[in-house]
Short mmCIF file of C-alpha atoms in Angstrom, two decimals:
data_model
loop_
_atom_site.label_atom_id
_atom_site.label_comp_id
_atom_site.label_asym_id
_atom_site.label_seq_id
_atom_site.Cartn_x
_atom_site.Cartn_y
_atom_site.Cartn_z
CA MET A 1 0.00 0.00 0.00
CA ALA A 2 1.46 3.38 -0.99
CA ALA A 3 1.82 6.28 1.42
CA ASP A 4 -0.23 9.44 1.02
CA VAL A 5 2.37 12.13 0.27
CA HIS A 6 1.97 15.86 0.97
CA GLU A 7 4.26 18.60 -0.28
CA GLY A 8 5.01 20.84 2.71
CA GLY A 9 5.37 24.61 2.51
CA ASN A 10 9.09 24.30 3.16
CA GLY A 11 9.57 21.82 0.31
CA GLU A 12 9.85 18.79 2.58
CA ARG A 13 7.86 15.76 1.56
CA ARG A 14 6.01 14.09 4.38
CA ALA A 15 4.37 10.70 4.21
CA ALA A 16 1.14 10.12 6.10
CA GLU A 17 0.79 7.02 8.20
CA ILE A 18 0.24 3.84 6.22
CA ASN A 19 -2.70 1.68 7.18
CA ALA A 20 -1.00 -1.51 6.02
CA SER A 21 -1.54 -3.29 9.32
CA GLY A 22 -5.25 -2.49 9.53
CA ASN A 23 -4.74 -0.44 12.69
CA GLY A 24 -7.77 1.76 12.00
CA VAL A 25 -5.89 4.87 10.85
CA ASP A 26 -8.28 6.92 8.73
CA HIS A 27 -6.22 8.57 5.99
CA GLU A 28 -8.87 11.12 5.08
CA PHE A 29 -9.03 12.44 8.63
CA LEU A 30 -5.25 12.43 8.99
CA ALA A 31 -5.03 14.49 5.79
CA LEU A 32 -7.75 16.82 7.07
CA GLU A 33 -5.97 17.31 10.39
CA ARG A 34 -2.67 18.01 8.63
CA GLU A 35 -4.15 20.58 6.24
CA LEU A 36 -6.22 22.32 8.93
CA THR A 37 -3.12 22.53 11.13
CA VAL A 38 -1.19 24.26 8.35
CA LEU A 39 -4.12 26.58 7.59
CA LEU A 40 -4.65 27.52 11.24
CA ARG A 41 -0.94 28.06 11.86
CA ARG A 42 -0.72 30.38 8.87
CA ALA A 43 -3.92 32.18 9.89
CA ARG A 44 -2.62 32.72 13.42
CA ALA A 45 0.66 34.04 12.07
CA SER A 46 -1.10 36.59 9.87
CA SER A 47 -3.83 37.61 12.34
CA GLY A 48 -1.62 40.11 14.13
CA GLU A 49 -0.63 41.73 10.86
CA ILE A 50 -4.26 41.99 9.76
CA ALA A 51 -5.36 43.49 13.07
CA ARG A 52 -2.54 46.06 12.96
CA GLU A 53 -3.69 47.10 9.49
CA VAL A 54 -7.04 48.11 11.02
CA HIS A 55 -5.40 49.85 13.98
CA PRO A 56 -1.85 49.55 15.35
CA ASP A 57 -3.17 48.73 18.84
CA LEU A 58 -5.88 46.23 17.81
CA GLU A 59 -5.60 42.75 19.33
CA PRO A 60 -5.59 39.98 16.71
CA ALA A 61 -8.57 38.21 18.30
CA ALA A 62 -10.72 41.35 18.03
CA TYR A 63 -10.70 41.39 14.23
CA GLY A 64 -13.37 38.66 14.15
CA LEU A 65 -15.68 40.90 16.15
CA LEU A 66 -15.37 43.59 13.52
CA VAL A 67 -16.20 41.05 10.82
CA ARG A 68 -19.32 39.94 12.68
CA LEU A 69 -20.51 43.50 13.35
CA GLU A 70 -19.96 44.51 9.72
CA GLU A 71 -21.92 41.51 8.44
CA HIS A 72 -24.74 41.43 11.01
CA GLY A 73 -25.02 44.96 12.35
CA ARG A 74 -25.80 45.88 15.93
CA GLN A 75 -25.57 43.03 18.42
CA ARG A 76 -25.53 42.46 22.15
CA ALA A 77 -22.23 41.51 23.74
CA THR A 78 -23.74 38.17 24.78
CA GLU A 79 -24.58 37.39 21.14
CA LEU A 80 -21.04 38.24 20.08
CA ALA A 81 -19.55 36.14 22.88
CA ALA A 82 -21.70 33.14 21.91
CA TYR A 83 -20.81 33.45 18.23
CA ILE A 84 -17.07 33.81 18.84
CA GLY A 85 -17.10 31.18 21.60
CA VAL A 86 -15.69 33.19 24.51
CA GLY A 87 -16.95 34.10 27.96
CA LYS A 88 -18.58 37.35 29.02
CA ALA A 89 -15.44 38.64 30.75
CA THR A 90 -13.27 38.11 27.67
CA MET A 91 -15.89 39.71 25.43
CA SER A 92 -16.26 42.68 27.77
CA ARG A 93 -12.49 43.24 27.76
CA GLN A 94 -12.27 43.01 23.95
CA LEU A 95 -15.21 45.36 23.43
CA ARG A 96 -13.78 47.87 25.91
CA ALA A 97 -10.51 47.84 23.95
CA LEU A 98 -12.38 48.34 20.65
CA GLU A 99 -14.32 51.22 22.19
CA ASP A 100 -11.12 52.82 23.48
CA LEU A 101 -9.72 52.66 19.93
CA GLY A 102 -12.87 54.31 18.57
CA LEU A 103 -13.80 51.32 16.40
CA VAL A 104 -17.08 50.36 18.11
CA ALA A 105 -19.68 52.11 20.24
CA ARG A 106 -22.50 51.02 22.54
CA GLU A 107 -26.10 52.19 22.52
CA PRO A 108 -29.03 51.19 24.74
CA ASP A 109 -31.02 48.24 23.39
CA PRO A 110 -34.55 49.52 22.71
CA ALA A 111 -35.92 46.04 23.47
CA ASP A 112 -34.23 45.93 26.91
CA GLY A 113 -33.07 49.11 28.63
CA ARG A 114 -30.61 47.15 30.77
CA ALA A 115 -28.69 45.84 27.75
CA TYR A 116 -26.56 47.53 25.11
CA LEU A 117 -26.11 47.00 21.39
CA ILE A 118 -22.60 47.16 19.97
CA HIS A 119 -21.99 48.63 16.52
CA LEU A 120 -19.13 49.77 14.34
CA THR A 121 -18.36 53.47 14.38
CA GLU A 122 -17.81 55.22 11.05
CA GLU A 123 -14.07 55.12 11.77
CA GLY A 124 -14.28 51.40 12.55
CA ARG A 125 -16.29 50.68 9.42
CA THR A 126 -13.91 52.65 7.19
CA ARG A 127 -10.78 51.01 8.61
CA PHE A 128 -12.31 47.53 8.58
CA ARG A 129 -13.54 47.78 4.98
CA ALA A 130 -10.15 48.93 3.71
CA VAL A 131 -8.44 45.93 5.28
CA ARG A 132 -11.18 43.49 4.23
CA ASP A 133 -10.99 44.69 0.63
CA ALA A 134 -7.21 44.29 0.60
CA ARG A 135 -7.52 40.76 2.05
CA ARG A 136 -10.14 39.84 -0.53
CA ALA A 137 -7.83 41.07 -3.31
CA ARG A 138 -5.09 38.79 -1.92
CA TYR A 139 -7.48 35.81 -1.98
CA VAL A 140 -8.41 36.61 -5.58
CA ARG A 141 -4.71 36.66 -6.53
CA GLN A 142 -3.92 33.45 -4.61
CA LEU A 143 -6.85 31.58 -6.14
CA ALA A 144 -6.73 33.13 -9.62
CA ASP A 145 -6.24 29.73 -11.25
CA TRP A 146 -9.21 28.16 -9.40
CA ASP A 147 -12.59 27.81 -11.02
CA ARG A 148 -15.20 30.01 -9.28
CA GLY A 149 -17.18 26.85 -8.53
CA GLU A 150 -14.19 25.48 -6.59
CA VAL A 151 -13.95 28.70 -4.58
CA ALA A 152 -17.69 28.52 -3.84
CA GLU A 153 -17.37 24.86 -2.83
CA LEU A 154 -14.46 25.62 -0.50
CA ALA A 155 -16.47 28.44 1.11
CA ARG A 156 -19.49 26.14 1.46
CA LEU A 157 -17.46 23.37 3.07
CA LEU A 158 -15.69 25.75 5.47
CA HIS A 159 -19.06 27.24 6.43
CA HIS A 160 -20.38 23.73 7.08
CA LEU A 161 -17.33 22.95 9.24
CA ASN A 162 -17.66 26.23 11.18
CA ALA A 163 -21.37 25.67 11.75
CA ARG A 164 -20.65 22.18 13.11
CA SER A 165 -17.86 23.51 15.31
CA ALA A 166 -20.20 26.05 16.90
CA THR A 167 -22.46 23.34 18.31
#
């Protein structure tokens, strides 16, 4: 039985485990784990750079909050915390930092006077959109030789994975 071979980013060739002995190794899931590990490592490495493009003092983890607010508009902190998968204290700290940078603001929730809705400020929206557009242009360049259907399928599959991971 031949080994599944993957070309690493550094040019090294790595062979996946061989299931010759029938030990239950699932090659598809090993390949998935390997590729997700590379993707996540690269994403983590670039997250600080992306956040600094929005604002020099922005924490890398806070960029996802800006994405969510841009796409879904005003939201309660509890909704943001649930979506991102962090606790109230972490969310409160991140939102306070975003407020201090002038990227988000709070307003009373008309449905519940005790709660607040978080939204992007004009400054936050302008800075976020500039960075998002530049990132999108990079994706277009990186995937220029892909068929649009392949890009759509990748997005669909990643959405499916993210939706499953949230439950």
